[in-house]
CSV table of C-alpha atoms in Angstrom, one decimal:
chain,number,residue,atom,x,y,z
A,246,MET,CA,-99.2,-166.3,-57.8
A,247,SER,CA,-96.4,-168.2,-56.1
A,248,SER,CA,-97.0,-169.9,-52.8
A,249,ASN,CA,-93.6,-168.6,-51.6
A,250,THR,CA,-94.9,-165.5,-49.9
A,251,SER,CA,-93.1,-165.8,-46.5
A,252,ASP,CA,-91.1,-162.6,-47.1
A,253,ALA,CA,-94.2,-160.5,-47.8
A,254,ARG,CA,-96.6,-161.9,-45.3
A,255,LEU,CA,-97.1,-160.3,-41.9
A,256,TRP,CA,-97.5,-163.8,-40.4
A,257,GLY,CA,-96.1,-167.3,-40.8
A,258,ALA,CA,-93.6,-168.3,-38.1
A,259,ARG,CA,-96.1,-170.7,-36.7
A,260,PHE,CA,-96.6,-172.4,-40.1
A,261,ALA,CA,-94.2,-175.0,-41.6
A,262,SER,CA,-95.1,-174.1,-45.1
A,263,GLY,CA,-96.8,-171.2,-47.0
A,264,PRO,CA,-100.3,-171.3,-48.3
A,265,SER,CA,-101.3,-173.1,-51.5
A,266,ASP,CA,-101.6,-171.1,-54.7
A,267,ALA,CA,-105.4,-171.3,-54.6
A,268,MET,CA,-105.4,-170.2,-50.9
A,269,ALA,CA,-103.1,-167.3,-51.7
A,270,ASN,CA,-105.2,-166.2,-54.7
A,271,LEU,CA,-108.4,-166.3,-52.6
A,272,SER,CA,-106.8,-164.5,-49.7
A,273,ALA,CA,-105.2,-161.7,-51.7
A,274,SER,CA,-106.8,-158.2,-51.6
A,275,VAL,CA,-104.0,-156.0,-52.7
A,276,HIS,CA,-105.4,-155.8,-56.2
A,277,PHE,CA,-108.3,-153.7,-54.9
A,278,ASP,CA,-107.2,-152.4,-51.5
A,279,TRP,CA,-104.2,-150.6,-52.9
A,280,VAL,CA,-106.4,-147.5,-53.1
A,281,LEU,CA,-105.9,-147.3,-49.3
A,282,ALA,CA,-102.1,-146.9,-49.7
A,283,PRO,CA,-101.9,-143.1,-49.1
A,284,TYR,CA,-104.2,-143.5,-46.1
A,285,ASP,CA,-102.2,-146.4,-44.7
A,286,ILE,CA,-99.0,-144.4,-45.0
A,287,ALA,CA,-100.6,-141.4,-43.3
A,288,GLN,CA,-101.7,-143.7,-40.5
A,289,SER,CA,-98.2,-145.2,-40.3
A,290,LYS,CA,-96.6,-141.8,-39.9
A,291,ALA,CA,-99.1,-141.0,-37.0
A,292,HIS,CA,-98.4,-144.4,-35.4
A,293,ALA,CA,-94.7,-143.8,-35.6
A,294,ARG,CA,-95.1,-140.5,-33.7
A,295,VAL,CA,-97.1,-142.3,-31.1
A,296,LEU,CA,-94.4,-145.0,-30.8
A,297,HIS,CA,-91.8,-142.3,-30.3
A,298,GLY,CA,-94.0,-140.7,-27.6
A,299,ALA,CA,-94.1,-144.0,-25.8
A,300,GLY,CA,-90.3,-144.3,-25.9
A,301,LEU,CA,-90.4,-147.2,-28.4
A,302,LEU,CA,-88.6,-145.2,-31.2
A,303,THR,CA,-85.7,-142.9,-30.7
A,304,LYS,CA,-85.7,-139.4,-32.2
A,305,ASP,CA,-83.3,-140.6,-35.0
A,306,GLU,CA,-85.4,-143.7,-35.6
A,307,LEU,CA,-88.5,-141.6,-35.9
A,308,LYS,CA,-86.8,-139.3,-38.4
A,309,THR,CA,-85.6,-142.2,-40.4
A,310,MET,CA,-89.1,-143.8,-40.4
A,311,LEU,CA,-90.9,-140.7,-41.4
A,312,THR,CA,-88.5,-140.0,-44.2
A,313,GLY,CA,-88.9,-143.5,-45.4
A,314,LEU,CA,-92.6,-143.3,-45.3
A,315,ASP,CA,-92.5,-140.0,-47.3
A,316,THR,CA,-90.3,-141.7,-49.9
A,317,LEU,CA,-92.7,-144.6,-50.0
A,318,LEU,CA,-95.7,-142.4,-50.5
A,319,GLU,CA,-93.9,-140.6,-53.4
A,320,ASN,CA,-92.9,-143.8,-55.0
A,321,ALA,CA,-96.3,-145.3,-54.6
A,322,ALA,CA,-97.9,-142.2,-56.2
A,323,SER,CA,-95.5,-142.2,-59.1
A,324,GLY,CA,-95.8,-146.0,-59.7
A,325,LYS,CA,-92.1,-146.5,-58.9
A,326,PHE,CA,-93.2,-148.8,-56.0
A,327,ILE,CA,-96.1,-151.1,-56.8
A,328,PRO,CA,-97.5,-154.2,-55.0
A,329,THR,CA,-96.4,-157.6,-56.3
A,330,PRO,CA,-98.4,-160.9,-56.4
A,331,ALA,CA,-96.6,-162.0,-53.3
A,332,ASP,CA,-98.1,-159.1,-51.3
A,333,GLU,CA,-101.2,-160.3,-49.5
A,334,ASP,CA,-102.7,-156.8,-49.0
A,335,VAL,CA,-101.9,-153.1,-49.0
A,336,HIS,CA,-100.5,-153.4,-45.4
A,337,SER,CA,-98.1,-156.2,-46.3
A,338,ALA,CA,-97.0,-154.4,-49.5
A,339,LEU,CA,-96.2,-151.1,-47.7
A,340,GLU,CA,-94.3,-152.8,-44.9
A,341,ARG,CA,-92.2,-154.5,-47.4
A,342,GLY,CA,-91.7,-151.2,-49.2
A,343,LEU,CA,-90.7,-149.5,-46.0
A,344,ILE,CA,-88.2,-152.2,-45.1
A,345,GLU,CA,-86.7,-152.1,-48.5
A,346,THR,CA,-86.3,-148.3,-48.2
A,347,ILE,CA,-84.9,-148.0,-44.6
A,348,GLY,CA,-84.0,-151.5,-43.6
A,349,PRO,CA,-85.6,-154.1,-41.2
A,350,GLU,CA,-83.9,-152.7,-38.0
A,351,VAL,CA,-86.0,-149.6,-38.0
A,352,GLY,CA,-88.7,-150.5,-40.5
A,353,GLY,CA,-89.5,-153.7,-38.5
A,354,LYS,CA,-90.5,-151.6,-35.5
A,355,LEU,CA,-93.5,-150.0,-37.0
A,356,ARG,CA,-95.8,-152.9,-36.5
A,357,ALA,CA,-95.6,-152.7,-32.7
A,358,GLY,CA,-98.9,-152.0,-31.0
A,359,ARG,CA,-101.1,-152.3,-34.0
A,360,SER,CA,-102.8,-155.1,-36.0
A,361,ARG,CA,-104.1,-155.2,-39.5
A,362,ASN,CA,-107.5,-155.5,-37.8
A,363,ASP,CA,-107.5,-151.9,-36.4
A,364,GLN,CA,-105.3,-150.7,-39.3
A,365,VAL,CA,-107.7,-151.6,-42.1
A,366,SER,CA,-110.8,-150.2,-40.3
A,367,THR,CA,-108.9,-146.9,-39.7
A,368,ASP,CA,-107.7,-146.7,-43.4
A,369,LEU,CA,-111.2,-147.4,-44.6
A,370,ARG,CA,-112.9,-144.8,-42.4
A,371,MET,CA,-110.3,-142.2,-43.7
A,372,TYR,CA,-110.9,-143.2,-47.3
A,373,LEU,CA,-114.7,-143.1,-47.0
A,374,ARG,CA,-114.8,-139.8,-45.1
A,375,ASN,CA,-112.7,-138.1,-47.8
A,376,ASN,CA,-114.6,-139.7,-50.6
A,377,ALA,CA,-117.9,-138.8,-49.1
A,378,ARG,CA,-116.9,-135.2,-49.5
A,379,MET,CA,-115.6,-135.7,-53.1
A,380,LEU,CA,-118.9,-137.3,-54.0
A,381,ALA,CA,-120.8,-134.4,-52.3
A,382,VAL,CA,-119.0,-131.9,-54.6
A,383,ALA,CA,-120.3,-133.8,-57.6
A,384,VAL,CA,-123.8,-134.0,-56.1
A,385,CYS,CA,-123.8,-130.3,-55.4
A,386,ASP,CA,-122.8,-129.6,-59.1
A,387,LEU,CA,-125.8,-131.6,-60.2
A,388,GLN,CA,-128.0,-129.7,-57.7
A,389,SER,CA,-126.7,-126.4,-59.1
A,390,ALA,CA,-127.5,-127.5,-62.7
A,391,LEU,CA,-131.0,-128.4,-61.6
A,392,LEU,CA,-131.3,-125.1,-59.7
A,393,VAL,CA,-130.4,-123.1,-62.8
A,394,GLN,CA,-133.0,-124.9,-64.9
A,395,ALA,CA,-135.6,-124.6,-62.1
A,396,GLN,CA,-135.0,-120.8,-61.8
A,397,ALA,CA,-135.5,-120.5,-65.6
A,398,HIS,CA,-138.8,-122.3,-65.5
A,399,VAL,CA,-140.5,-120.9,-62.4
A,400,ASP,CA,-143.2,-119.1,-64.5
A,401,HIS,CA,-143.7,-122.0,-66.9
A,402,PRO,CA,-146.8,-124.1,-66.1
A,403,ALA,CA,-146.7,-127.9,-66.8
A,404,PRO,CA,-148.9,-130.8,-66.0
A,405,GLY,CA,-148.3,-132.4,-62.6
A,406,PHE,CA,-148.7,-136.1,-62.3
A,407,THR,CA,-149.8,-138.8,-59.8
A,408,HIS,CA,-149.9,-142.4,-61.0
A,409,LEU,CA,-148.4,-141.0,-64.2
A,410,GLN,CA,-151.8,-139.4,-64.9
A,411,HIS,CA,-152.5,-135.7,-65.2
A,412,ALA,CA,-153.3,-134.4,-61.8
A,413,GLN,CA,-152.9,-130.6,-61.3
A,414,PRO,CA,-150.9,-127.9,-63.0
A,415,VAL,CA,-147.6,-127.0,-61.4
A,416,SER,CA,-144.7,-124.6,-62.0
A,417,PHE,CA,-142.1,-126.6,-64.0
A,418,GLY,CA,-139.5,-125.0,-61.8
A,419,HIS,CA,-141.3,-126.6,-58.8
A,420,GLU,CA,-141.2,-129.9,-60.7
A,421,LEU,CA,-137.5,-129.7,-61.3
A,422,ALA,CA,-136.7,-128.6,-57.8
A,423,LYS,CA,-138.0,-131.7,-56.2
A,424,HIS,CA,-134.8,-133.4,-57.3
A,425,ILE,CA,-132.7,-130.8,-55.6
A,426,HIS,CA,-134.3,-131.6,-52.3
A,427,ALA,CA,-133.9,-135.3,-52.8
A,428,PHE,CA,-130.2,-135.0,-53.4
A,429,GLY,CA,-129.9,-132.5,-50.5
A,430,ARG,CA,-131.2,-135.2,-48.2
A,431,ASP,CA,-128.6,-137.5,-49.4
A,432,LEU,CA,-125.9,-135.0,-48.6
A,433,ASP,CA,-127.4,-134.4,-45.2
A,434,ARG,CA,-127.2,-138.2,-44.6
A,435,PHE,CA,-123.5,-138.1,-45.5
A,436,ALA,CA,-122.9,-135.3,-43.0
A,437,ASP,CA,-124.8,-137.2,-40.3
A,438,TRP,CA,-122.9,-140.4,-41.2
A,439,ASP,CA,-119.6,-138.5,-40.9
A,440,LYS,CA,-120.2,-137.8,-37.2
A,441,ARG,CA,-120.4,-141.5,-36.4
A,442,THR,CA,-117.5,-142.4,-38.7
A,443,ALA,CA,-115.1,-139.7,-37.3
A,444,LYS,CA,-113.8,-142.1,-34.6
A,445,SER,CA,-110.4,-143.8,-34.9
A,446,PRO,CA,-110.2,-147.6,-34.2
A,447,MET,CA,-106.4,-147.4,-33.8
A,448,GLY,CA,-105.3,-148.7,-30.4
A,449,SER,CA,-107.8,-151.6,-30.7
A,450,GLY,CA,-105.0,-154.0,-31.8
A,451,ALA,CA,-106.3,-157.3,-32.9
A,452,LEU,CA,-109.3,-157.0,-30.6
A,453,ALA,CA,-108.1,-156.3,-27.0
A,454,GLY,CA,-106.0,-153.2,-27.3
A,455,THR,CA,-102.3,-153.2,-26.5
A,456,SER,CA,-100.1,-153.4,-23.5
A,457,LEU,CA,-97.7,-150.9,-25.0
A,458,ASP,CA,-98.0,-147.4,-23.6
A,459,LEU,CA,-99.4,-145.8,-26.7
A,460,ASP,CA,-101.8,-142.8,-27.0
A,461,PRO,CA,-104.8,-143.6,-29.3
A,462,VAL,CA,-106.3,-140.1,-28.6
A,463,ALA,CA,-103.2,-138.3,-29.9
A,464,LEU,CA,-103.0,-140.6,-32.9
A,465,ALA,CA,-106.7,-140.0,-33.7
A,466,LYS,CA,-106.2,-136.2,-33.5
A,467,ASP,CA,-103.1,-136.5,-35.7
A,468,LEU,CA,-105.0,-138.3,-38.4
A,469,GLY,CA,-108.0,-135.9,-38.4
A,470,PHE,CA,-110.5,-137.9,-36.4
A,471,GLU,CA,-112.7,-136.4,-33.7
A,472,GLY,CA,-112.3,-139.2,-31.2
A,473,VAL,CA,-111.5,-142.8,-30.5
A,474,VAL,CA,-113.9,-145.8,-30.6
A,475,GLU,CA,-114.8,-146.8,-27.1
A,476,ASN,CA,-114.6,-150.5,-27.3
A,477,SER,CA,-111.7,-152.3,-28.9
A,478,ILE,CA,-113.7,-155.4,-30.0
A,479,ASP,CA,-116.3,-153.1,-31.7
A,480,GLY,CA,-113.4,-151.1,-33.1
A,481,VAL,CA,-112.1,-153.9,-35.3
A,482,SER,CA,-115.4,-155.6,-36.1
A,483,ASP,CA,-117.8,-152.6,-36.8
A,484,ARG,CA,-118.7,-152.1,-40.4
A,485,ASP,CA,-121.9,-150.1,-39.8
A,486,TYR,CA,-120.1,-147.1,-41.3
A,487,VAL,CA,-119.6,-149.2,-44.5
A,488,ALA,CA,-123.3,-150.3,-44.6
A,489,GLU,CA,-124.4,-146.7,-44.0
A,490,PHE,CA,-122.1,-145.3,-46.7
A,491,LEU,CA,-123.4,-147.8,-49.2
A,492,PHE,CA,-127.0,-147.0,-48.2
A,493,VAL,CA,-126.4,-143.3,-49.0
A,494,THR,CA,-124.7,-144.1,-52.3
A,495,GLY,CA,-127.5,-146.5,-53.1
A,496,LEU,CA,-130.1,-143.8,-52.4
A,497,ILE,CA,-128.2,-141.4,-54.5
A,498,GLY,CA,-128.4,-144.0,-57.2
A,499,VAL,CA,-132.2,-144.3,-56.7
A,500,HIS,CA,-132.6,-140.5,-57.0
A,501,LEU,CA,-130.4,-140.5,-60.1
A,502,SER,CA,-132.6,-143.3,-61.5
A,503,ARG,CA,-135.8,-141.4,-60.9
A,504,LEU,CA,-134.4,-138.2,-62.5
A,505,GLY,CA,-133.2,-140.4,-65.4
A,506,GLU,CA,-136.6,-141.9,-65.8
A,507,GLU,CA,-138.2,-138.5,-66.1
A,508,ILE,CA,-135.6,-137.4,-68.6
A,509,CYS,CA,-136.5,-140.5,-70.7
A,510,LEU,CA,-140.2,-139.5,-70.5
A,511,TRP,CA,-139.7,-135.8,-71.2
A,512,THR,CA,-137.5,-136.5,-74.3
A,513,SER,CA,-139.8,-139.2,-75.7
A,514,ARG,CA,-141.9,-138.4,-78.8
A,515,GLU,CA,-145.1,-139.0,-76.8
A,516,PHE,CA,-144.1,-136.2,-74.3
A,517,ALA,CA,-141.8,-134.1,-76.5
A,518,TRP,CA,-141.2,-131.7,-73.6
A,519,ALA,CA,-137.4,-131.7,-73.8
A,520,THR,CA,-134.6,-132.1,-76.3
A,521,LEU,CA,-131.3,-133.7,-75.5
A,522,ASP,CA,-128.1,-131.9,-76.4
A,523,ASP,CA,-126.0,-133.9,-78.9
A,524,ALA,CA,-123.1,-134.1,-76.4
A,525,TRP,CA,-125.3,-136.0,-73.9
A,526,SER,CA,-127.1,-138.5,-76.2
A,527,THR,CA,-126.2,-141.3,-78.7
A,528,GLY,CA,-127.5,-142.7,-81.9
A,529,SER,CA,-128.5,-146.0,-83.3
A,530,SER,CA,-126.3,-148.3,-85.3
A,531,ILE,CA,-129.2,-149.1,-87.7
A,532,MET,CA,-131.8,-146.2,-87.3
A,533,PRO,CA,-130.2,-142.9,-88.5
A,534,GLN,CA,-133.0,-140.8,-87.0
A,535,LYS,CA,-132.5,-142.0,-83.4
A,536,LYS,CA,-131.3,-139.7,-80.5
A,537,ASN,CA,-131.2,-141.8,-77.4
A,538,PRO,CA,-131.1,-140.7,-73.7
A,539,ASP,CA,-128.3,-143.1,-72.8
A,540,VAL,CA,-127.0,-141.0,-69.9
A,541,ALA,CA,-130.5,-141.2,-68.3
A,542,GLU,CA,-130.9,-144.9,-69.1
A,543,LEU,CA,-127.4,-145.7,-67.6
A,544,ALA,CA,-128.4,-143.8,-64.5
A,545,ARG,CA,-131.4,-146.1,-64.2
A,546,GLY,CA,-129.4,-149.2,-64.9
A,547,LYS,CA,-126.5,-148.5,-62.6
A,548,SER,CA,-128.8,-147.8,-59.7
A,549,GLY,CA,-129.3,-151.6,-59.5
A,550,ARG,CA,-125.6,-152.0,-59.1
A,551,LEU,CA,-125.5,-149.5,-56.2
A,552,ILE,CA,-128.5,-151.1,-54.5
A,553,GLY,CA,-126.9,-154.5,-54.8
A,554,HIS,CA,-123.8,-153.3,-52.8
A,555,VAL,CA,-126.1,-152.5,-49.9
A,556,THR,CA,-127.6,-155.9,-49.9
A,557,ALA,CA,-124.2,-157.5,-50.2
A,558,ILE,CA,-122.6,-155.8,-47.2
A,559,LEU,CA,-125.7,-156.5,-45.0
A,560,THR,CA,-125.6,-160.1,-45.9
A,561,VAL,CA,-121.9,-160.3,-45.1
A,562,LEU,CA,-122.5,-158.7,-41.7
A,563,LYS,CA,-125.7,-160.4,-40.6
A,564,GLY,CA,-124.2,-163.6,-39.1
A,565,LEU,CA,-120.7,-162.6,-38.1
A,566,PRO,CA,-119.5,-163.4,-34.6
A,567,PHE,CA,-117.2,-160.9,-32.9
A,568,ALA,CA,-114.4,-159.7,-33.3
A,569,TYR,CA,-112.6,-159.6,-36.7
A,570,ASN,CA,-113.5,-162.3,-39.3
A,571,ARG,CA,-112.0,-162.5,-42.8
A,572,ASP,CA,-115.4,-162.1,-44.3
A,573,LEU,CA,-114.9,-158.4,-43.7
A,574,GLN,CA,-112.5,-158.4,-46.6
A,575,GLU,CA,-115.7,-158.1,-48.6
A,576,ASP,CA,-116.3,-154.6,-47.4
A,577,LYS,CA,-114.0,-152.8,-49.8
A,578,GLU,CA,-114.8,-153.8,-53.3
A,579,SER,CA,-118.4,-152.6,-52.9
A,580,VAL,CA,-117.5,-149.2,-51.6
A,581,ILE,CA,-114.7,-148.7,-54.2
A,582,ASP,CA,-117.1,-149.6,-57.0
A,583,ALA,CA,-119.9,-147.4,-55.6
A,584,ILE,CA,-117.6,-144.4,-55.5
A,585,GLU,CA,-116.2,-145.1,-59.0
A,586,THR,CA,-119.7,-145.6,-60.3
A,587,LEU,CA,-121.0,-142.3,-58.9
A,588,HIS,CA,-118.0,-140.4,-60.1
A,589,LEU,CA,-118.9,-141.6,-63.6
A,590,LEU,CA,-122.6,-141.0,-63.3
A,591,LEU,CA,-122.8,-137.6,-61.6
A,592,PRO,CA,-120.9,-135.5,-64.0
A,593,ALA,CA,-122.7,-137.1,-67.0
A,594,MET,CA,-126.1,-136.4,-65.4
A,595,THR,CA,-125.0,-132.9,-64.6
A,596,GLY,CA,-124.1,-132.2,-68.2
A,597,CYS,CA,-127.3,-133.8,-69.4
A,598,VAL,CA,-129.5,-131.7,-67.1
A,599,ALA,CA,-127.6,-128.5,-67.7
A,600,THR,CA,-128.1,-128.7,-71.5
A,601,LEU,CA,-131.7,-129.9,-71.7
A,602,LYS,CA,-133.9,-127.6,-73.8
A,603,PHE,CA,-137.6,-127.5,-72.8
A,604,ASP,CA,-140.7,-126.8,-74.9
A,605,THR,CA,-142.5,-124.6,-72.5
A,606,GLU,CA,-145.4,-123.9,-74.9
A,607,LYS,CA,-146.1,-127.6,-75.2
A,608,MET,CA,-146.1,-128.0,-71.5
A,609,LEU,CA,-148.4,-125.0,-71.0
A,610,ALA,CA,-150.9,-126.4,-73.7
A,611,SER,CA,-151.1,-129.7,-71.9
A,612,ALA,CA,-151.2,-128.4,-68.3
A,613,PRO,CA,-155.0,-128.3,-68.0
A,614,ASP,CA,-155.5,-131.6,-69.9
A,615,GLY,CA,-157.2,-134.5,-68.1
A,616,PHE,CA,-159.5,-132.1,-66.2
A,617,ALA,CA,-156.5,-131.0,-64.1
A,618,LEU,CA,-158.5,-128.0,-62.7
A,619,ALA,CA,-161.2,-130.2,-61.0
A,620,THR,CA,-159.5,-129.8,-57.6
A,621,ASP,CA,-159.6,-126.0,-58.1
A,622,ILE,CA,-163.4,-126.2,-58.6
A,623,ALA,CA,-163.7,-128.3,-55.4
A,624,GLU,CA,-161.7,-125.9,-53.3
A,625,TRP,CA,-163.5,-122.9,-54.8
A,626,VAL,CA,-166.8,-124.5,-53.7
A,627,VAL,CA,-165.3,-125.1,-50.2
A,628,ARG,CA,-164.6,-121.3,-50.0
A,629,GLN,CA,-168.3,-120.8,-50.6
A,630,GLY,CA,-169.1,-122.7,-47.4
A,631,VAL,CA,-169.7,-126.2,-48.8
A,632,PRO,CA,-168.1,-129.1,-46.9
A,633,PHE,CA,-165.3,-130.6,-48.9
A,634,ARG,CA,-166.9,-134.1,-48.9
A,635,GLU,CA,-169.8,-132.5,-50.9
A,636,ALA,CA,-167.5,-130.2,-52.9
A,637,HIS,CA,-165.6,-133.2,-54.1
A,638,GLU,CA,-168.8,-134.8,-55.4
A,639,ILE,CA,-169.7,-131.5,-57.1
A,640,ALA,CA,-166.4,-131.2,-58.9
A,641,GLY,CA,-166.7,-134.8,-59.9
A,642,ALA,CA,-170.1,-134.1,-61.4
A,643,CYS,CA,-168.5,-131.3,-63.4
A,644,VAL,CA,-166.0,-133.7,-64.8
A,645,ARG,CA,-168.7,-136.2,-65.7
A,646,GLU,CA,-170.7,-133.5,-67.5
A,647,ALA,CA,-167.7,-132.2,-69.4
A,648,GLU,CA,-166.9,-135.7,-70.6
A,649,LYS,CA,-170.5,-136.0,-71.7
A,650,GLN,CA,-170.3,-132.8,-73.6
A,651,GLY,CA,-166.9,-133.6,-75.0
A,652,THR,CA,-165.3,-130.4,-73.6
A,653,ASP,CA,-162.9,-129.2,-71.0
A,654,LEU,CA,-164.2,-127.9,-67.7
A,655,ASP,CA,-164.1,-124.3,-68.9
A,656,GLY,CA,-166.2,-125.3,-71.8
A,657,LEU,CA,-169.3,-125.9,-69.6
A,658,SER,CA,-171.9,-123.1,-69.8
A,659,ASP,CA,-173.0,-121.1,-66.8
A,660,ALA,CA,-176.4,-122.9,-67.0
A,661,GLN,CA,-174.7,-126.3,-67.0
A,662,PHE,CA,-172.6,-125.3,-63.9
A,663,ALA,CA,-175.7,-124.0,-62.1
A,664,ALA,CA,-177.6,-127.2,-63.0
A,665,ILE,CA,-174.9,-129.3,-61.3
A,666,HIS,CA,-175.1,-127.2,-58.0
A,667,PRO,CA,-176.4,-123.8,-57.1
A,668,SER,CA,-173.0,-122.8,-55.6
A,669,LEU,CA,-171.4,-123.0,-59.0
A,670,THR,CA,-172.0,-119.4,-60.0
A,671,PRO,CA,-170.3,-117.8,-63.0
A,672,ALA,CA,-167.6,-116.6,-60.6
A,673,VAL,CA,-166.2,-120.2,-60.6
A,674,ARG,CA,-164.5,-119.4,-63.9
A,675,GLU,CA,-161.9,-117.3,-62.0
A,676,VAL,CA,-160.2,-120.6,-61.0
A,677,LEU,CA,-160.6,-122.3,-64.4
A,678,THR,CA,-157.2,-121.0,-65.7
A,679,VAL,CA,-153.8,-122.6,-65.3
A,680,GLN,CA,-152.2,-119.4,-64.0
A,681,GLY,CA,-155.0,-118.9,-61.5
A,682,SER,CA,-154.5,-122.5,-60.3
A,683,LEU,CA,-150.8,-122.0,-59.8
A,684,ASP,CA,-151.1,-118.6,-58.1
A,685,SER,CA,-153.7,-119.9,-55.6
A,686,ARG,CA,-151.3,-122.5,-54.2
A,687,SER,CA,-149.1,-120.0,-52.3
A,688,THR,CA,-148.4,-122.0,-49.2
A,689,ILE,CA,-144.7,-122.2,-48.1
A,690,ASN,CA,-144.2,-125.4,-50.0
A,691,GLY,CA,-146.8,-124.8,-52.7
A,692,THR,CA,-146.3,-124.5,-56.5
A,693,ALA,CA,-147.2,-120.8,-56.8
A,694,PRO,CA,-144.3,-119.0,-58.6
A,695,ALA,CA,-143.9,-116.6,-55.7
A,696,SER,CA,-143.5,-119.5,-53.3
A,697,VAL,CA,-141.2,-121.5,-55.7
A,698,ARG,CA,-138.8,-118.5,-55.9
A,699,LYS,CA,-138.5,-118.5,-52.1
A,700,GLN,CA,-138.0,-122.2,-52.0
A,701,LEU,CA,-135.3,-122.0,-54.7
A,702,ALA,CA,-133.5,-119.2,-52.8
A,703,HIS,CA,-133.5,-121.5,-49.7
A,704,ALA,CA,-132.3,-124.4,-51.7
A,705,GLU,CA,-129.5,-122.3,-53.1
A,706,ASN,CA,-128.4,-121.4,-49.6
A,707,ASN,CA,-128.4,-125.1,-48.6
A,708,ILE,CA,-126.3,-126.0,-51.6
A,709,ALA,CA,-123.8,-123.3,-50.6
A,710,ASP,CA,-123.6,-124.8,-47.0
A,711,LEU,CA,-123.1,-128.3,-48.3
A,712,LYS,CA,-120.3,-127.1,-50.6
A,713,LYS,CA,-118.6,-125.6,-47.6
A,714,TRP,CA,-118.9,-128.9,-45.8
A,715,SER,CA,-117.4,-130.8,-48.7
A,716,ALA,CA,-114.7,-128.4,-49.5
A,717,LYS,CA,-112.2,-129.5,-46.9
A,718,LEU,CA,-111.0,-133.1,-46.6
A,719,PRO,CA,-110.7,-134.3,-43.0
A,720,HIS,CA,-107.8,-136.6,-43.7
A,721,ALA,CA,-104.5,-135.2,-45.2
A,722,ILE,CA,-103.0,-137.7,-47.6
């Protein structure tokens, strides 16, 4: 990069010479913030209209400027106009492009009343609000794939786990649906985040506002915001919305990782509950028999990258004085990478989940393993009037006796049950079936198939609502 950047920079009259090459290289951000170009042009058009409203642009100048910005947008989209090494950032590049298109007499007026400080925060809010919805569409697609699988497996029992040990039988549809709810919370967080991010910082200037008679409220409305930030210093220095966005994307990564871990377990030879489709697995360069769950493993691996971005932005922000500091240039690469990473991961995980084939007979056969019906015995005894503290001990004694006899709980004889406790009549056998165990757990959030069907219907409605939220982008570009 040449140090001769005076023509492209938005500053410099106070300096006798330009920055050194090393300084210019360190300072440059256009190689990653160019993604903000369409948002910056949309913002420039709205700012031009506000300048006209304040009497700072004539009607003809406004028309010339808007036409030039439209041409610049078209050329930037087609690649006819691209940033050069001399352009410090997206704002410098686009101002250069506008002046090249319409000349400095009109093009040079656009910068009045705004600073890169309020400009970049506005661009970034617009970029993130739109991309939050684009990511939400991809998350909804994954939820829908999980929903289809869950609906198909409501009546298929499987072992439920705690501590990765057999715990109690569950509907496998219930097991799959837990991931739908986790991703649903992520999308709820995006919607909640959006309410705080839908405020325009424009009008904040460098930090103190502007003495020009501009209208930040009109500009905010023009851009698709729902209001204006209330403090100009906060307007240029706030990056809470970046940290929150990265937290949500990081948590989506965590939820993808947990789903990926389960897919790795289910498709392992030890579990053998599920088979990967050829389109969503890979082989080994040396072992011909291998069919590896690479999609699920990459979901686990890339979650660390997404979590790292949260840590990075919080570390950048933790010691910053007000107002703007150049440290804030570090806010963009993390969110750009998080968005690109999730746009890679989410469709792949959706395809992987949608094509999984489950061995329901194997899951059913292992559902009662590990004395998984012991809790059913304890709760049956409670229904006979025995305090749960005692019932827990009684059920534990049944497990101990079954282990001693080398049998499952239903292998104990009526006499052996009675010897453990007089409340254990032959009627206890009514709860010693997997189906009986599932059907008995019919609370609103329980694993009984009838309850699970209602839960899935509610989840389907939630997905539909989230799809509506994500369908319309708030910022036209």
